[in-house]
Amino acid sequence: MVPEDPLWQRLEAYRIGPPDAEFTFAQRLARENGWDADYAERVVGEYRRFCYLAMRAGHEVTPSDQVDQAWHLHLTYSRDYWQRFCAEVLEAPLHHGPTAGGKAERDRYYRQYAQTLASYEKVFGPSPADIWPDANRRLYVDPLARRVQTRNYWMVPRRIGWAVMIVALLGISAMIVWGLDG
């Protein structure tokens, strides 16, 4: 059972980054991803569960995108990650390897992620879908998304964007027609 495993106890007790930091790891994670504080805290909890699976599942594991964002940020706390987390909490290195790309790699990660979800369910019960989407969404749909700096761009839902574009084009067309008549 997970709660009795010393690894899980160390993971639950572990806090990322300096204990006296005013701007916590979860706050930074929230800011960098546009999440609210509660959601970021939940992602940090899921990151702990992912790390537990990485050490105990008996197979390679693949994180959800949200958990991967937590892992990426944690890696930037390099001393904390390697000297405290890996050495003292996990008691083993946990390397992050990016995909080499291509269909074969995507298919491999699809299978690996599906296996990760199955292992998650065996150990922790059903995974939260808002953090751990199904394998198809994780590996075939979501990778088509782009991260956007929202202070530089307006984000408009597609259905509204099309309507705005049509109205704008009609307005430009009308100005051209009226300009030619005048």
Coordinates of C-alpha atoms in Angstrom, one line a residue:
M1 CA 0.0 0.0 0.0
V2 CA 1.3 3.4 -0.9
P3 CA 1.0 5.3 2.4
E4 CA 3.2 2.7 4.1
D5 CA 5.9 2.9 1.5
P6 CA 8.8 5.0 2.8
L7 CA 9.2 6.5 -0.6
W8 CA 5.6 7.8 -0.6
Q9 CA 6.1 9.2 2.9
R10 CA 9.2 11.1 1.7
L11 CA 7.4 12.4 -1.4
E12 CA 4.5 13.7 0.7
A13 CA 6.8 15.5 3.2
Y14 CA 9.0 17.0 0.4
R15 CA 8.5 20.6 -0.6
I16 CA 10.2 21.9 -3.8
G17 CA 12.6 24.8 -3.4
P18 CA 13.8 26.9 -0.5
P19 CA 11.5 26.7 2.5
D20 CA 11.8 30.4 3.1
A21 CA 10.9 31.5 -0.4
E22 CA 8.1 34.1 -0.6
F23 CA 7.2 33.0 -4.1
T24 CA 6.6 29.3 -3.8
F25 CA 7.1 26.6 -6.5
A26 CA 3.3 26.2 -6.9
Q27 CA 2.9 30.0 -7.3
R28 CA 5.6 30.1 -10.0
L29 CA 4.0 27.1 -11.7
A30 CA 0.6 28.8 -11.6
R31 CA 2.0 32.1 -13.0
E32 CA 4.0 30.4 -15.8
N33 CA 1.0 28.3 -17.0
G34 CA -1.9 30.7 -16.4
W35 CA -3.4 28.4 -13.8
D36 CA -5.1 29.4 -10.5
A37 CA -3.3 28.6 -7.3
D38 CA -5.5 25.6 -6.3
Y39 CA -5.0 24.0 -9.7
A40 CA -1.3 24.4 -9.5
E41 CA -1.2 22.8 -6.1
R42 CA -3.2 19.9 -7.5
V43 CA -0.7 19.5 -10.3
V44 CA 2.2 19.5 -7.8
G45 CA 0.4 16.7 -6.0
E46 CA 0.0 14.8 -9.3
Y47 CA 3.7 15.4 -10.0
R48 CA 4.5 13.6 -6.7
R49 CA 2.3 10.7 -7.8
F50 CA 4.0 10.6 -11.2
C51 CA 7.5 10.5 -9.5
Y52 CA 6.3 7.6 -7.2
L53 CA 5.2 5.7 -10.3
A54 CA 8.5 6.4 -12.0
M55 CA 10.2 4.7 -9.2
R56 CA 7.7 1.9 -8.5
A57 CA 5.7 1.0 -11.7
G58 CA 8.3 -1.3 -13.1
H59 CA 8.1 0.3 -16.6
E60 CA 8.9 3.6 -18.2
V61 CA 6.3 6.3 -17.4
T62 CA 5.1 9.3 -19.3
P63 CA 3.6 12.4 -17.6
S64 CA 0.6 14.4 -18.6
D65 CA 1.4 17.8 -20.0
Q66 CA 0.5 19.5 -16.8
V67 CA 2.7 17.1 -14.8
D68 CA 5.5 17.6 -17.4
Q69 CA 5.3 21.4 -16.8
A70 CA 5.8 20.8 -13.1
W71 CA 8.7 18.5 -13.9
H72 CA 10.3 21.0 -16.3
L73 CA 10.0 23.8 -13.7
H74 CA 11.4 21.5 -11.0
L75 CA 14.5 20.8 -13.2
T76 CA 15.2 24.5 -13.2
Y77 CA 15.7 24.3 -9.4
S78 CA 18.7 22.2 -10.3
R79 CA 20.4 21.9 -6.9
D80 CA 17.2 21.1 -5.2
Y81 CA 16.3 18.6 -7.9
W82 CA 19.5 16.7 -8.0
Q83 CA 20.9 17.1 -4.5
R84 CA 17.7 16.9 -2.4
F85 CA 14.9 15.4 -4.5
C86 CA 16.8 12.7 -6.4
A87 CA 19.4 12.0 -3.8
E88 CA 17.4 12.1 -0.6
V89 CA 13.7 11.7 -1.6
L90 CA 13.8 9.3 -4.6
E91 CA 17.2 7.9 -3.6
A92 CA 17.8 7.5 -7.4
P93 CA 18.2 9.8 -10.4
L94 CA 15.1 10.6 -12.4
H95 CA 16.2 11.8 -15.8
H96 CA 13.9 13.7 -18.2
G97 CA 14.3 12.6 -21.8
P98 CA 12.6 14.4 -24.6
T99 CA 11.1 12.6 -27.6
A100 CA 13.3 12.1 -30.7
G101 CA 10.2 12.9 -32.7
G102 CA 8.4 11.0 -35.5
K103 CA 5.5 8.6 -35.7
A104 CA 7.3 5.7 -34.1
E105 CA 8.2 7.8 -31.0
R106 CA 4.7 9.3 -30.7
D107 CA 3.2 5.8 -30.9
R108 CA 5.7 4.5 -28.3
Y109 CA 4.8 7.4 -25.9
Y110 CA 1.1 6.8 -26.6
R111 CA 1.5 3.2 -25.3
Q112 CA 3.8 4.3 -22.5
Y113 CA 1.3 7.0 -21.4
A114 CA -1.6 4.5 -21.5
Q115 CA 0.4 2.1 -19.4
T116 CA 1.2 5.0 -17.0
L117 CA -2.6 5.7 -16.6
A118 CA -3.3 2.0 -15.9
S119 CA -0.5 1.9 -13.3
Y120 CA -1.8 5.1 -11.8
E121 CA -5.3 3.6 -11.4
K122 CA -3.9 0.5 -9.8
V123 CA -2.0 2.5 -7.2
F124 CA -4.0 5.7 -6.6
G125 CA -7.4 5.0 -8.2
P126 CA -8.9 6.9 -11.1
S127 CA -6.8 9.8 -12.3
P128 CA -8.3 13.3 -12.4
A129 CA -9.2 13.9 -16.1
D130 CA -8.4 17.6 -16.0
I131 CA -4.8 16.8 -15.2
W132 CA -4.4 13.3 -16.8
P133 CA -6.4 13.3 -20.1
D134 CA -6.7 10.0 -22.0
A135 CA -3.8 8.9 -24.2
N136 CA -5.4 10.0 -27.5
R137 CA -5.8 13.6 -26.2
R138 CA -2.4 13.7 -24.6
L139 CA -0.4 12.4 -27.6
Y140 CA -2.4 13.2 -30.7
V141 CA -4.6 16.2 -29.9
D142 CA -2.9 18.4 -27.3
P143 CA 0.5 18.4 -29.1
L144 CA -1.1 20.5 -31.8
A145 CA -1.6 23.3 -29.3
R146 CA 0.8 26.2 -28.9
R147 CA 1.7 28.1 -25.8
V148 CA 0.9 31.8 -26.2
Q149 CA 2.1 34.8 -24.2
T150 CA -1.4 36.3 -23.4
R151 CA -0.1 39.8 -22.6
N152 CA 0.9 40.1 -26.3
Y153 CA -2.1 38.5 -27.9
W154 CA -5.9 38.5 -27.5
M155 CA -7.4 35.0 -27.2
V156 CA -10.7 34.8 -29.0
P157 CA -12.7 31.5 -29.2
R158 CA -12.7 30.3 -32.8
R159 CA -16.5 30.6 -33.2
I160 CA -16.3 34.3 -32.2
G161 CA -13.1 34.9 -34.1
W162 CA -14.7 33.8 -37.4
A163 CA -17.7 36.1 -36.8
V164 CA -15.4 39.1 -36.0
M165 CA -13.3 38.4 -39.1
I166 CA -16.4 38.2 -41.4
V167 CA -17.8 41.5 -40.0
A168 CA -14.4 43.1 -40.4
L169 CA -14.1 41.9 -44.0
L170 CA -17.7 43.1 -44.8
G171 CA -16.8 46.5 -43.3
I172 CA -13.6 46.7 -45.4
S173 CA -15.6 45.7 -48.5
A174 CA -18.2 48.3 -47.8
M175 CA -15.5 51.0 -47.3
I176 CA -13.9 50.0 -50.6
V177 CA -17.3 50.1 -52.5
W178 CA -18.3 53.4 -50.9
G179 CA -14.9 54.8 -51.6
L180 CA -15.2 53.9 -55.3
D181 CA -18.7 55.5 -55.5
G182 CA -17.7 58.7 -53.8

